[in-house]
Amino acid sequence: MEILLDTANLQEIKLASKWIPICGITTNPTIICREHTNFFQRIKAIKNIIEKKQLHVQVVGNTWEQMIQNAEAILDNCRQEIHIKIPATYEGFRAMKELSDRDIPVTATTVYSPEQAILATLAGADCIAVYYNKMYNLNMDPQKTIWEISCIIKSSDKPPKILAASFRNSRQVVEAFLAGADAATLPYNILKEFWNNPAPAQAVREFQDDWEKEYSTA
């Protein structure tokens, strides 16, 4: 079981790296654009913070050739081990195979169906990013989909990790793990929901109050 942070915000990454045992960072073009910064410099800065932890970076491009070119540019500029995120599309499956054949870690992203997961697995993907809440919003069953994918890919010689993504709340993260996800990537505001619960906070205050009433030297 792994938790990754879905962000390109350096402050969030620093905070999470200090306090939470995250296994890495995932990004996508939209997340990077929100930071209004140099793309390659930001990727290097993230890697400097997380060091040997996973970093998943998504390519852009409409054809497999463009995706490969973008992946090569990312790897050449950053000179670090990076998981290249490739959309699970017709052009993307070709790009996945090309990179996998070079022993470059590949994460298949925008996965909404077992069919996509099957092709991504056969193309050599190391991770499969299933879009949980986006499926939910389309009246699809994300839990069932993750369960079906986990059952199917077990027969592969090299089963990829199921990386659940796109969440609305922390409960969906729990549901994804129950369905068979190996990892989940979530934004910092949802990660905060894991500990920002008023019930335990109230219990701790009561313990502290009772202790001070009994043992305070004031």
Short mmCIF file of C-alpha atoms in Angstrom, two decimals:
data_model
loop_
_atom_site.label_atom_id
_atom_site.label_comp_id
_atom_site.label_asym_id
_atom_site.label_seq_id
_atom_site.Cartn_x
_atom_site.Cartn_y
_atom_site.Cartn_z
CA MET A 1 0.00 0.00 0.00
CA GLU A 2 1.40 3.36 -1.05
CA ILE A 3 0.25 6.97 -0.89
CA LEU A 4 1.58 9.55 -3.33
CA LEU A 5 0.90 13.28 -3.51
CA ASP A 6 -0.69 14.65 -6.68
CA THR A 7 0.84 18.12 -6.95
CA ALA A 8 3.66 20.27 -8.27
CA ASN A 9 3.51 22.74 -5.39
CA LEU A 10 6.88 22.75 -3.64
CA GLN A 11 5.51 23.88 -0.27
CA GLU A 12 2.97 21.05 -0.21
CA ILE A 13 5.67 18.56 -1.19
CA LYS A 14 8.02 19.77 1.55
CA LEU A 15 5.30 19.55 4.19
CA ALA A 16 4.16 16.10 3.12
CA SER A 17 7.72 14.80 2.87
CA LYS A 18 8.44 15.86 6.47
CA TRP A 19 5.28 14.62 8.13
CA ILE A 20 3.69 11.90 6.02
CA PRO A 21 5.37 8.73 4.69
CA ILE A 22 4.48 9.45 1.07
CA CYS A 23 6.08 7.24 -1.57
CA GLY A 24 6.37 9.88 -4.25
CA ILE A 25 4.77 12.58 -6.39
CA THR A 26 2.52 12.50 -9.44
CA THR A 27 1.91 15.41 -11.78
CA ASN A 28 0.04 16.12 -14.99
CA PRO A 29 0.04 19.04 -17.46
CA THR A 30 -2.82 20.82 -15.66
CA ILE A 31 -1.11 20.57 -12.26
CA ILE A 32 2.15 21.90 -13.67
CA CYS A 33 0.41 24.80 -15.44
CA ARG A 34 -1.18 25.93 -12.16
CA GLU A 35 2.31 26.72 -10.82
CA HIS A 36 3.13 29.20 -13.64
CA THR A 37 6.79 28.21 -13.65
CA ASN A 38 9.46 26.71 -15.89
CA PHE A 39 8.50 23.10 -16.48
CA PHE A 40 11.92 21.47 -16.34
CA GLN A 41 13.09 23.58 -13.40
CA ARG A 42 10.02 22.56 -11.42
CA ILE A 43 10.52 18.86 -12.17
CA LYS A 44 14.14 19.13 -11.01
CA ALA A 45 13.09 20.99 -7.86
CA ILE A 46 10.55 18.31 -7.01
CA LYS A 47 13.11 15.56 -7.50
CA ASN A 48 15.60 17.40 -5.27
CA ILE A 49 13.02 17.38 -2.46
CA ILE A 50 11.85 13.78 -2.75
CA GLU A 51 15.25 12.38 -3.83
CA LYS A 52 14.87 8.65 -4.58
CA LYS A 53 11.10 8.53 -4.18
CA GLN A 54 8.89 8.05 -7.23
CA LEU A 55 8.15 10.95 -9.56
CA HIS A 56 5.50 10.43 -12.24
CA VAL A 57 5.51 13.06 -15.01
CA GLN A 58 2.98 13.11 -17.85
CA VAL A 59 3.88 13.76 -21.47
CA VAL A 60 1.96 15.91 -23.92
CA GLY A 61 1.39 15.22 -27.61
CA ASN A 62 -1.30 13.79 -29.87
CA THR A 63 0.80 11.15 -31.63
CA TRP A 64 3.02 8.44 -30.22
CA GLU A 65 6.03 10.10 -31.86
CA GLN A 66 5.26 13.40 -30.08
CA MET A 67 4.81 11.56 -26.79
CA ILE A 68 8.18 9.83 -27.19
CA GLN A 69 9.87 13.12 -28.07
CA ASN A 70 8.38 14.78 -24.99
CA ALA A 71 9.41 11.85 -22.79
CA GLU A 72 12.97 12.03 -24.11
CA ALA A 73 13.08 15.77 -23.43
CA ILE A 74 11.92 15.21 -19.83
CA LEU A 75 14.51 12.51 -19.22
CA ASP A 76 17.33 14.42 -20.95
CA ASN A 77 16.68 17.64 -19.04
CA CYS A 78 16.09 16.12 -15.63
CA ARG A 79 18.58 13.26 -15.80
CA GLN A 80 16.79 11.37 -13.03
CA GLU A 81 14.77 8.18 -12.89
CA ILE A 82 11.25 9.33 -13.67
CA HIS A 83 8.07 7.39 -14.36
CA ILE A 84 6.73 8.65 -17.67
CA LYS A 85 2.94 8.96 -17.66
CA ILE A 86 1.32 8.06 -20.98
CA PRO A 87 -2.42 8.35 -21.71
CA ALA A 88 -4.08 4.97 -22.26
CA THR A 89 -5.12 5.73 -25.84
CA TYR A 90 -4.43 4.18 -29.24
CA GLU A 91 -1.38 6.40 -29.77
CA GLY A 92 -0.41 6.08 -26.11
CA PHE A 93 -0.18 2.28 -26.14
CA ARG A 94 2.41 2.48 -28.92
CA ALA A 95 4.39 5.03 -26.90
CA MET A 96 4.18 2.84 -23.79
CA LYS A 97 5.64 -0.11 -25.67
CA GLU A 98 8.46 1.99 -27.13
CA LEU A 99 9.48 3.30 -23.70
CA SER A 100 9.01 -0.04 -21.94
CA ASP A 101 11.30 -1.70 -24.49
CA ARG A 102 13.98 0.80 -23.40
CA ASP A 103 13.43 -0.13 -19.72
CA ILE A 104 11.97 3.31 -18.95
CA PRO A 105 9.32 3.17 -16.18
CA VAL A 106 5.87 3.81 -17.64
CA THR A 107 2.62 4.79 -15.94
CA ALA A 108 -0.54 4.38 -17.98
CA THR A 109 -2.89 7.22 -17.12
CA THR A 110 -6.50 8.25 -17.84
CA VAL A 111 -7.62 4.65 -17.31
CA TYR A 112 -11.39 4.21 -17.06
CA SER A 113 -11.85 0.57 -18.05
CA PRO A 114 -10.41 -2.95 -17.71
CA GLU A 115 -9.91 -2.97 -21.48
CA GLN A 116 -7.50 -0.04 -21.25
CA ALA A 117 -5.71 -1.75 -18.36
CA ILE A 118 -5.29 -4.94 -20.38
CA LEU A 119 -3.64 -3.12 -23.30
CA ALA A 120 -1.47 -1.05 -20.94
CA THR A 121 -0.29 -4.21 -19.18
CA LEU A 122 0.55 -5.88 -22.48
CA ALA A 123 2.39 -2.71 -23.56
CA GLY A 124 4.64 -3.03 -20.51
CA ALA A 125 3.25 -0.36 -18.18
CA ASP A 126 4.60 -0.50 -14.62
CA CYS A 127 1.62 1.38 -13.13
CA ILE A 128 -1.99 1.89 -14.16
CA ALA A 129 -3.60 5.14 -12.99
CA VAL A 130 -7.35 4.59 -12.61
CA TYR A 131 -9.44 7.80 -12.42
CA TYR A 132 -11.73 7.10 -9.48
CA ASN A 133 -13.89 10.20 -9.03
CA LYS A 134 -13.98 11.02 -12.73
CA MET A 135 -15.51 7.57 -13.28
CA TYR A 136 -17.95 8.17 -10.44
CA ASN A 137 -19.04 11.45 -12.07
CA LEU A 138 -19.75 9.55 -15.29
CA ASN A 139 -22.05 7.10 -13.45
CA MET A 140 -19.44 4.37 -13.77
CA ASP A 141 -18.50 2.00 -10.92
CA PRO A 142 -14.88 2.76 -9.98
CA GLN A 143 -14.70 0.15 -7.21
CA LYS A 144 -15.87 -2.62 -9.53
CA THR A 145 -13.49 -1.42 -12.24
CA ILE A 146 -10.47 -1.52 -9.93
CA TRP A 147 -11.50 -4.97 -8.67
CA GLU A 148 -11.87 -6.27 -12.25
CA ILE A 149 -8.49 -4.84 -13.24
CA SER A 150 -6.79 -6.38 -10.20
CA CYS A 151 -8.28 -9.79 -11.03
CA ILE A 152 -7.28 -9.63 -14.68
CA ILE A 153 -3.69 -8.39 -14.40
CA LYS A 154 -2.74 -11.00 -11.79
CA SER A 155 -2.21 -13.44 -14.66
CA SER A 156 0.42 -11.20 -16.25
CA ASP A 157 4.09 -12.17 -16.03
CA LYS A 158 4.78 -8.69 -14.63
CA PRO A 159 1.58 -7.28 -13.13
CA PRO A 160 1.61 -3.48 -12.96
CA LYS A 161 0.63 -1.58 -9.83
CA ILE A 162 -2.87 -0.17 -9.72
CA LEU A 163 -2.48 3.52 -8.89
CA ALA A 164 -5.87 5.00 -8.03
CA ALA A 165 -6.18 8.72 -8.81
CA SER A 166 -8.76 11.52 -9.05
CA PHE A 167 -10.49 11.69 -5.67
CA ARG A 168 -13.22 13.89 -4.20
CA ASN A 169 -12.67 12.90 -0.56
CA SER A 170 -10.68 10.57 1.68
CA ARG A 171 -13.45 7.98 1.81
CA GLN A 172 -13.00 7.33 -1.91
CA VAL A 173 -9.32 6.61 -1.24
CA VAL A 174 -10.32 3.97 1.32
CA GLU A 175 -12.77 2.47 -1.17
CA ALA A 176 -10.06 2.28 -3.83
CA PHE A 177 -7.74 0.36 -1.50
CA LEU A 178 -10.56 -1.98 -0.50
CA ALA A 179 -11.21 -2.66 -4.19
CA GLY A 180 -7.61 -3.75 -4.74
CA ALA A 181 -5.58 -0.63 -5.54
CA ASP A 182 -1.88 -0.92 -4.68
CA ALA A 183 -1.39 2.83 -4.39
CA ALA A 184 -3.33 6.07 -4.39
CA THR A 185 -2.28 9.56 -5.41
CA LEU A 186 -4.20 12.48 -3.96
CA PRO A 187 -3.99 16.25 -3.63
CA TYR A 188 -2.78 17.80 -0.39
CA ASN A 189 -6.26 18.98 0.70
CA ILE A 190 -7.55 15.40 0.62
CA LEU A 191 -4.42 14.07 2.31
CA LYS A 192 -5.19 16.49 5.17
CA GLU A 193 -8.55 14.78 5.66
CA PHE A 194 -6.67 11.70 6.85
CA TRP A 195 -5.64 13.43 10.08
CA ASN A 196 -7.85 16.52 10.27
CA ASN A 197 -10.66 14.75 12.13
CA PRO A 198 -12.43 16.64 14.97
CA ALA A 199 -13.22 13.48 16.96
CA PRO A 200 -9.65 12.45 17.90
CA ALA A 201 -8.72 16.10 18.38
CA GLN A 202 -11.50 16.44 20.96
CA ALA A 203 -10.41 13.22 22.69
CA VAL A 204 -6.83 14.49 22.96
CA ARG A 205 -8.03 17.79 24.47
CA GLU A 206 -10.07 15.90 27.05
CA PHE A 207 -7.09 13.72 28.00
CA GLN A 208 -4.93 16.82 28.36
CA ASP A 209 -7.55 18.65 30.45
CA ASP A 210 -7.96 15.69 32.79
CA TRP A 211 -4.19 15.36 33.22
CA GLU A 212 -3.74 19.03 34.01
CA LYS A 213 -6.59 19.03 36.53
CA GLU A 214 -5.04 16.11 38.40
CA TYR A 215 -1.33 16.78 38.13
CA SER A 216 -0.92 20.49 37.43
CA THR A 217 1.46 22.16 39.89
CA ALA A 218 -0.06 25.59 39.33
#
